[in-house]
Short mmCIF file of C-alpha atoms and ligand atoms in Angstrom, two decimals:
data_model
loop_
_atom_site.label_atom_id
_atom_site.label_comp_id
_atom_site.label_asym_id
_atom_site.label_seq_id
_atom_site.Cartn_x
_atom_site.Cartn_y
_atom_site.Cartn_z
CA MET A 1 -18.23 -20.70 -29.20
CA ASN A 2 -14.72 -22.07 -28.49
CA LEU A 3 -13.97 -24.33 -25.53
CA ASN A 4 -12.18 -21.58 -23.58
CA ARG A 5 -15.17 -19.24 -23.80
CA LYS A 6 -17.54 -22.10 -22.88
CA LEU A 7 -15.36 -22.88 -19.84
CA SER A 8 -15.31 -19.19 -18.81
CA ARG A 9 -19.09 -19.01 -19.10
CA CYS A 10 -19.48 -22.18 -17.02
CA LEU A 11 -17.12 -20.75 -14.38
CA LEU A 12 -19.10 -17.50 -14.27
CA VAL A 13 -22.42 -19.35 -13.94
CA ALA A 14 -20.99 -21.62 -11.24
CA ALA A 15 -19.59 -18.61 -9.38
CA GLY A 16 -22.99 -16.95 -9.57
CA LEU A 17 -24.68 -20.03 -8.11
CA LEU A 18 -22.07 -20.33 -5.36
CA ALA A 19 -22.46 -16.65 -4.55
CA SER A 20 -26.19 -17.06 -4.06
CA VAL A 21 -25.59 -20.07 -1.83
CA ALA A 22 -23.09 -18.01 0.20
CA ALA A 23 -25.56 -15.15 0.52
CA TRP A 24 -28.35 -17.55 1.50
CA ALA A 25 -26.04 -19.19 4.06
CA GLY A 26 -25.65 -15.75 5.71
CA LEU A 27 -21.90 -15.58 5.19
CA PRO A 28 -20.15 -12.18 5.68
CA ASN A 29 -20.43 -9.77 2.74
CA VAL A 30 -17.07 -8.94 1.19
CA VAL A 31 -16.57 -6.51 -1.69
CA ILE A 32 -13.54 -6.95 -3.94
CA LEU A 33 -12.31 -3.69 -5.51
CA ALA A 34 -10.10 -4.62 -8.47
CA THR A 35 -7.45 -2.21 -9.74
CA GLY A 36 -5.31 -4.39 -12.05
CA GLY A 37 -1.76 -5.67 -11.60
CA THR A 38 -0.27 -9.13 -11.95
CA ILE A 39 -3.09 -10.76 -9.98
CA ALA A 40 -5.15 -9.78 -13.04
CA GLY A 41 -2.31 -10.62 -15.39
CA ALA A 42 -2.07 -13.14 -18.22
CA GLY A 43 0.92 -14.72 -19.91
CA ALA A 44 1.16 -16.62 -23.21
CA GLU A 45 2.44 -19.87 -21.68
CA ALA A 46 2.23 -21.61 -18.30
CA THR A 47 6.00 -21.24 -18.11
CA ASN A 48 5.68 -17.42 -18.25
CA SER A 49 5.96 -16.58 -14.55
CA ALA A 50 7.72 -13.25 -15.23
CA THR A 51 6.79 -12.42 -18.84
CA TYR A 52 3.13 -11.43 -19.08
CA GLN A 53 0.67 -8.57 -19.43
CA ALA A 54 -0.56 -7.13 -16.12
CA ALA A 55 -4.11 -5.77 -15.68
CA LYS A 56 -5.96 -7.97 -18.20
CA VAL A 57 -8.40 -10.21 -16.26
CA PRO A 58 -11.65 -8.55 -15.09
CA VAL A 59 -12.83 -8.85 -11.49
CA ASP A 60 -15.75 -11.18 -12.25
CA LYS A 61 -13.32 -13.67 -13.82
CA LEU A 62 -10.95 -13.34 -10.85
CA ILE A 63 -13.87 -14.27 -8.58
CA ALA A 64 -15.04 -17.06 -10.88
CA GLY A 65 -11.51 -18.45 -10.89
CA VAL A 66 -11.68 -19.12 -7.12
CA PRO A 67 -15.07 -20.81 -6.48
CA GLU A 68 -13.91 -21.56 -2.92
CA LEU A 69 -14.48 -17.90 -2.07
CA ALA A 70 -18.17 -18.77 -1.66
CA LYS A 71 -17.26 -21.02 1.29
CA VAL A 72 -16.02 -18.06 3.36
CA ALA A 73 -17.99 -15.03 2.17
CA SER A 74 -20.71 -13.66 -0.03
CA VAL A 75 -18.52 -11.85 -2.55
CA ARG A 76 -19.19 -9.22 -5.15
CA GLY A 77 -16.68 -7.32 -7.27
CA GLU A 78 -16.19 -3.81 -8.64
CA GLN A 79 -13.65 -2.94 -11.33
CA VAL A 80 -12.30 0.39 -10.03
CA PHE A 81 -9.37 0.53 -12.49
CA GLN A 82 -7.53 -1.92 -14.72
CA ILE A 83 -3.94 -0.66 -14.58
CA ALA A 84 -0.43 -1.73 -13.65
CA SER A 85 0.18 -0.15 -10.26
CA GLU A 86 3.41 1.64 -11.24
CA SER A 87 1.01 4.00 -13.05
CA LEU A 88 -1.42 4.48 -10.15
CA ALA A 89 -1.21 8.23 -9.53
CA ASN A 90 -2.52 10.39 -6.65
CA GLU A 91 -5.85 10.92 -8.44
CA GLN A 92 -6.49 7.17 -8.62
CA LEU A 93 -5.31 6.73 -5.02
CA LEU A 94 -7.87 9.30 -3.85
CA ALA A 95 -10.68 7.77 -5.92
CA LEU A 96 -9.90 4.28 -4.60
CA ALA A 97 -9.76 5.45 -0.97
CA LYS A 98 -13.04 7.33 -1.32
CA ARG A 99 -14.71 4.16 -2.68
CA VAL A 100 -13.25 2.05 0.15
CA ALA A 101 -14.45 4.59 2.73
CA ALA A 102 -17.94 4.76 1.22
CA LEU A 103 -18.30 0.95 1.16
CA SER A 104 -16.97 0.66 4.74
CA LYS A 105 -19.88 2.82 5.90
CA GLN A 106 -22.45 0.44 4.39
CA GLY A 107 -24.20 -1.89 6.83
CA ASP A 108 -24.28 -4.67 4.19
CA VAL A 109 -20.47 -4.64 3.79
CA ASP A 110 -18.47 -6.60 6.37
CA GLY A 111 -15.03 -6.42 4.76
CA ILE A 112 -13.22 -5.07 1.72
CA VAL A 113 -10.49 -6.58 -0.45
CA VAL A 114 -8.43 -4.48 -2.87
CA THR A 115 -6.67 -6.44 -5.62
CA HIS A 116 -3.66 -4.43 -6.72
CA GLY A 117 -0.37 -4.53 -8.59
CA THR A 118 2.56 -5.34 -6.33
CA ASP A 119 4.81 -2.46 -7.45
CA THR A 120 3.03 0.24 -5.43
CA LEU A 121 0.85 -2.00 -3.28
CA GLU A 122 2.74 -0.83 -0.17
CA GLU A 123 1.93 2.82 -0.96
CA THR A 124 -1.78 2.21 -1.43
CA ALA A 125 -2.02 0.01 1.67
CA TYR A 126 -0.33 2.72 3.77
CA PHE A 127 -2.50 5.47 2.31
CA LEU A 128 -5.70 3.55 3.13
CA ASN A 129 -4.30 2.88 6.61
CA LEU A 130 -3.96 6.64 7.13
CA VAL A 131 -7.24 7.97 5.75
CA VAL A 132 -10.06 5.36 5.92
CA HIS A 133 -12.01 5.70 9.18
CA SER A 134 -13.28 2.17 9.65
CA ASP A 135 -12.37 -0.79 11.85
CA LYS A 136 -13.75 -3.25 9.30
CA PRO A 137 -11.10 -5.47 7.71
CA ILE A 138 -9.55 -3.85 4.63
CA VAL A 139 -7.16 -6.28 2.94
CA VAL A 140 -4.88 -5.41 0.02
CA VAL A 141 -3.68 -8.32 -2.10
CA GLY A 142 -1.66 -8.95 -5.23
CA SER A 143 0.34 -11.73 -6.77
CA MET A 144 3.89 -12.21 -8.01
CA ARG A 145 2.87 -14.54 -10.87
CA PRO A 146 -0.05 -14.24 -13.34
CA GLY A 147 -2.91 -16.72 -13.01
CA THR A 148 -1.83 -18.36 -16.28
CA ALA A 149 1.54 -19.49 -14.84
CA MET A 150 2.36 -22.79 -13.15
CA SER A 151 2.29 -22.42 -9.34
CA ALA A 152 0.52 -19.09 -9.66
CA ASP A 153 0.11 -17.48 -6.23
CA GLY A 154 -2.89 -15.25 -6.98
CA MET A 155 -5.67 -17.76 -6.29
CA LEU A 156 -4.57 -18.59 -2.76
CA ASN A 157 -3.62 -14.98 -2.05
CA LEU A 158 -7.13 -13.91 -3.10
CA PHE A 159 -8.78 -16.68 -1.08
CA ASN A 160 -6.72 -15.69 1.97
CA ALA A 161 -7.54 -12.00 1.52
CA VAL A 162 -11.29 -12.66 1.28
CA SER A 163 -11.17 -15.06 4.21
CA VAL A 164 -9.41 -12.42 6.35
CA ALA A 165 -11.76 -9.65 5.17
CA ALA A 166 -14.68 -11.86 6.30
CA SER A 167 -13.11 -12.43 9.74
CA GLN A 168 -14.25 -10.74 12.92
CA ASP A 169 -10.76 -11.08 14.45
CA ALA A 170 -9.23 -9.00 11.65
CA ARG A 171 -11.20 -5.93 12.73
CA GLY A 172 -9.38 -2.97 14.22
CA LYS A 173 -5.91 -4.08 13.08
CA GLY A 174 -5.55 -1.41 10.41
CA VAL A 175 -5.20 -2.09 6.72
CA LEU A 176 -3.69 -5.53 6.14
CA VAL A 177 -1.68 -6.98 3.26
CA ALA A 178 -2.28 -10.68 2.61
CA MET A 179 0.53 -12.18 0.52
CA ASN A 180 2.25 -15.57 0.69
CA ASP A 181 0.12 -16.70 3.70
CA GLU A 182 1.43 -13.78 5.81
CA LEU A 183 -0.65 -10.91 7.20
CA ASN A 184 1.39 -7.74 7.32
CA SER A 185 0.50 -4.23 8.41
CA GLY A 186 -0.20 -1.92 5.49
CA ARG A 187 2.07 0.54 7.28
CA ASP A 188 5.14 -1.66 7.72
CA VAL A 189 5.14 -3.95 4.69
CA ALA A 190 7.23 -3.35 1.55
CA LYS A 191 8.09 -5.27 -1.59
CA MET A 192 11.65 -6.45 -0.89
CA ILE A 193 12.28 -8.48 -4.08
CA ASN A 194 10.52 -8.60 -7.45
CA ILE A 195 11.07 -12.23 -8.55
CA LYS A 196 9.89 -14.37 -5.62
CA THR A 197 6.40 -15.18 -4.30
CA GLU A 198 7.82 -14.40 -0.84
CA ALA A 199 8.29 -10.77 -1.87
CA PHE A 200 6.59 -8.73 0.86
CA LYS A 201 8.23 -8.24 4.23
CA SER A 202 7.90 -5.91 7.23
CA PRO A 203 11.17 -4.91 8.95
CA TRP A 204 9.43 -5.65 12.27
CA GLY A 205 7.77 -8.92 11.17
CA PRO A 206 4.25 -9.88 10.12
CA LEU A 207 1.20 -9.32 12.34
CA GLY A 208 0.09 -12.88 11.66
CA MET A 209 -0.49 -15.77 9.27
CA VAL A 210 -3.56 -17.12 7.53
CA VAL A 211 -3.63 -20.87 6.97
CA GLU A 212 -6.59 -22.74 5.42
CA GLY A 213 -8.93 -19.87 6.16
CA LYS A 214 -7.89 -19.42 9.81
CA ASN A 215 -6.01 -16.35 11.09
CA TYR A 216 -3.15 -16.67 13.59
CA TRP A 217 -2.14 -13.34 15.17
CA PHE A 218 1.22 -12.66 16.85
CA ARG A 219 1.26 -8.87 17.35
CA LEU A 220 -0.70 -5.68 16.83
CA PRO A 221 0.14 -2.39 15.05
CA ALA A 222 1.80 0.20 17.31
CA LYS A 223 1.22 3.31 15.20
CA ARG A 224 -2.01 5.31 14.70
CA HIS A 225 -4.26 4.09 11.90
CA THR A 226 -7.82 4.10 10.45
CA VAL A 227 -10.31 5.06 13.17
CA ASN A 228 -7.51 6.52 15.31
CA SER A 229 -6.11 8.68 12.51
CA GLU A 230 -6.45 12.46 12.40
CA PHE A 231 -6.66 12.25 8.60
CA ASP A 232 -9.94 11.52 6.81
CA ILE A 233 -10.29 10.78 3.08
CA ASP A 234 -13.70 12.48 3.12
CA LYS A 235 -11.89 15.75 3.90
CA ILE A 236 -9.06 15.35 1.34
CA ALA A 237 -9.79 16.71 -2.15
CA SER A 238 -6.26 16.50 -3.52
CA LEU A 239 -2.72 15.61 -2.47
CA PRO A 240 0.17 18.11 -2.63
CA LEU A 241 3.16 17.26 -4.83
CA VAL A 242 5.88 15.42 -2.90
CA GLU A 243 8.92 14.07 -4.76
CA ILE A 244 11.73 11.62 -3.93
CA ALA A 245 15.42 12.12 -4.78
CA TYR A 246 17.83 9.20 -4.49
CA GLY A 247 21.06 9.58 -2.55
CA GLN A 248 24.31 7.95 -3.71
CA GLY A 249 28.05 8.59 -3.50
CA ASN A 250 28.32 10.91 -6.48
CA ALA A 251 25.07 12.78 -5.81
CA ASN A 252 24.50 16.42 -6.79
CA ASP A 253 21.58 18.82 -6.15
CA THR A 254 20.06 18.86 -9.66
CA ALA A 255 17.02 16.69 -8.90
CA TYR A 256 16.13 18.55 -5.68
CA ARG A 257 16.21 21.93 -7.40
CA ALA A 258 14.21 20.61 -10.36
CA PHE A 259 11.54 19.17 -8.05
CA ALA A 260 11.26 22.48 -6.21
CA ASP A 261 11.00 24.34 -9.52
CA LYS A 262 8.07 22.04 -10.42
CA GLY A 263 6.26 22.98 -7.21
CA ALA A 264 7.11 20.14 -4.83
CA LYS A 265 5.90 21.08 -1.33
CA ALA A 266 8.24 18.48 0.20
CA ILE A 267 11.20 16.48 -1.03
CA ILE A 268 11.95 13.05 0.40
CA HIS A 269 15.70 12.52 0.48
CA ALA A 270 16.11 8.75 -0.04
CA GLY A 271 19.43 8.73 1.71
CA THR A 272 22.17 6.21 2.21
CA GLY A 273 22.50 4.65 5.65
CA ASN A 274 20.88 6.80 8.32
CA GLY A 275 19.31 9.08 5.71
CA SER A 276 22.72 10.69 5.18
CA VAL A 277 23.05 13.71 2.86
CA SER A 278 26.12 14.34 0.69
CA ASN A 279 27.98 17.54 1.59
CA ARG A 280 27.48 18.54 -2.08
CA VAL A 281 23.70 18.48 -1.56
CA VAL A 282 23.30 20.04 1.90
CA PRO A 283 23.54 23.70 0.72
CA ALA A 284 20.72 23.24 -1.82
CA LEU A 285 18.48 21.55 0.76
CA ARG A 286 19.06 24.38 3.24
CA GLU A 287 18.28 26.92 0.52
CA LEU A 288 15.09 25.09 -0.49
CA ARG A 289 14.03 24.80 3.17
CA GLY A 290 14.49 28.56 3.42
CA LYS A 291 12.07 28.90 0.51
CA GLY A 292 9.42 26.83 2.34
CA VAL A 293 10.05 23.37 0.87
CA GLN A 294 9.92 20.65 3.54
CA ILE A 295 13.01 18.42 3.57
CA ILE A 296 12.44 14.89 4.86
CA ARG A 297 15.31 12.50 5.40
CA SER A 298 14.55 8.81 4.85
CA SER A 299 16.80 5.85 4.11
CA HIS A 300 16.94 3.62 1.03
CA VAL A 301 18.70 0.75 2.83
CA ASN A 302 16.94 -2.40 1.69
CA ALA A 303 15.66 -4.15 4.81
CA GLY A 304 14.29 -0.91 6.26
CA GLY A 305 15.87 2.30 7.48
CA PHE A 306 15.77 3.83 10.94
CA VAL A 307 16.48 7.56 10.68
CA VAL A 308 16.70 9.57 13.89
CA ARG A 309 17.05 13.31 14.37
CA ASN A 310 20.41 15.08 14.76
CA ALA A 311 22.50 11.91 14.31
CA GLU A 312 24.85 12.83 11.44
CA GLN A 313 22.78 15.79 10.24
CA PRO A 314 21.80 18.77 12.47
CA ASP A 315 18.07 18.49 11.74
CA ASP A 316 17.11 20.96 14.45
CA LYS A 317 19.50 23.56 13.02
CA TYR A 318 18.41 22.95 9.41
CA ASP A 319 14.70 22.54 10.34
CA TRP A 320 14.55 19.20 8.52
CA ILE A 321 12.26 16.25 9.28
CA VAL A 322 13.18 12.57 9.63
CA ALA A 323 11.01 9.74 8.26
CA HIS A 324 12.06 7.36 11.08
CA ASP A 325 11.51 3.76 9.79
CA LEU A 326 9.37 4.67 6.76
CA ASN A 327 10.97 3.88 3.40
CA PRO A 328 11.08 6.78 0.89
CA GLN A 329 7.90 5.78 -0.96
CA LYS A 330 5.92 5.50 2.26
CA ALA A 331 7.42 8.75 3.54
CA ARG A 332 6.08 10.36 0.36
CA ILE A 333 2.57 9.10 1.15
CA LEU A 334 2.65 10.34 4.75
CA ALA A 335 4.17 13.69 3.81
CA ALA A 336 1.47 14.29 1.19
CA VAL A 337 -1.32 13.38 3.64
CA ALA A 338 0.22 15.42 6.49
CA LEU A 339 0.63 18.48 4.25
CA THR A 340 -3.14 18.51 3.66
CA LYS A 341 -3.34 19.52 7.36
CA THR A 342 -0.21 21.45 8.29
CA SER A 343 3.00 22.95 6.94
CA ASP A 344 4.50 23.42 10.40
CA SER A 345 7.70 21.34 10.50
CA LYS A 346 7.36 20.49 14.19
CA GLU A 347 3.80 19.24 13.61
CA LEU A 348 5.01 17.31 10.58
CA GLN A 349 7.72 15.65 12.67
CA ARG A 350 5.14 14.71 15.31
CA ILE A 351 3.07 13.06 12.56
CA PHE A 352 6.09 11.09 11.35
CA TRP A 353 6.67 9.77 14.88
CA GLU A 354 2.99 8.81 15.38
CA TYR A 355 2.08 7.26 12.00
N1 DAS B 401 3.53 -4.06 -12.98
C1 DAS B 401 3.26 -4.67 -11.71
C2 DAS B 401 2.15 -3.89 -11.01
O1 DAS B 401 1.09 -3.71 -11.59
C3 DAS B 401 2.81 -6.07 -11.83
C4 DAS B 401 2.59 -6.69 -10.47
O2 DAS B 401 3.56 -7.13 -9.90
O3 DAS B 401 1.46 -6.66 -9.95
O4 DAS B 401 2.36 -3.50 -9.86
#
């Protein structure tokens, strides 16, 4: 057996021993649900911080790679998927949320960590925030560099996530995202850059920080979430098709019409500025609204949009909805969840104000 395999086996055995010590010591029970991504990635060289294969390392090796986890929790892992998150479709999102919800109901589970690719981490974190009825800590975590790279960020991100998931003071704060020592709301946070370890930001700031296993809180979520949500994953069998069309100066209505032809129940307009719509696109959106497709104006401005009704577009007259401060990809998640309950545009707008 080569040295690498011997080392892996030793790590796994050591992790097993540490886990039993943690369990014996009565530490909180944390379950890690692994889905893939860079945090499970592997590159050829230590200098490969951007060139690597995502979704390669299994959850038991992720746990074995951070023996310090046993100091803060009794940890066990489940490999839910092993995929890059840009390919995590609605079906996987539902399956993951159902597993999170089921575990959260178990008396022997004190907290849950979801390891995830960073590309759609913000979508999954928001979805869980909307549909999992538990006040137990649910912490989503990824990494910007694979574990094989110099100054990899995954180990500390994972340690922080497990430490927060094991914390009493993280309860009732909604789904959290633990990246780069910050604790952000799963609702607010988005990936703002794809080449830095400080990639995830909330337009309204983090909820807190985690430093050497201690949480420091500065604010609380203002929108409805988890136990205070009217949506429940146990009552959602599937998600309706919601698509996103990107606004730009030379836009036309081709994408919107094609999405509607494919059965989209709502179209998120990822608009410029205040969710603005080109005058070449407005007629198609009004026609599609007349055919029952919901039209939702969001903004693709980078640091976070803030779309209000009837500013430059007569939303009341057109019966359109505004996504407020949700970016287009989060607006898609909320629209899909909301449409499992109502297709009334006034009710949908209420939901966009409250979540
Ligand atoms: N492809 C990216 C993903 O799985 C890798 C990462 O950043 O996690 O989201």
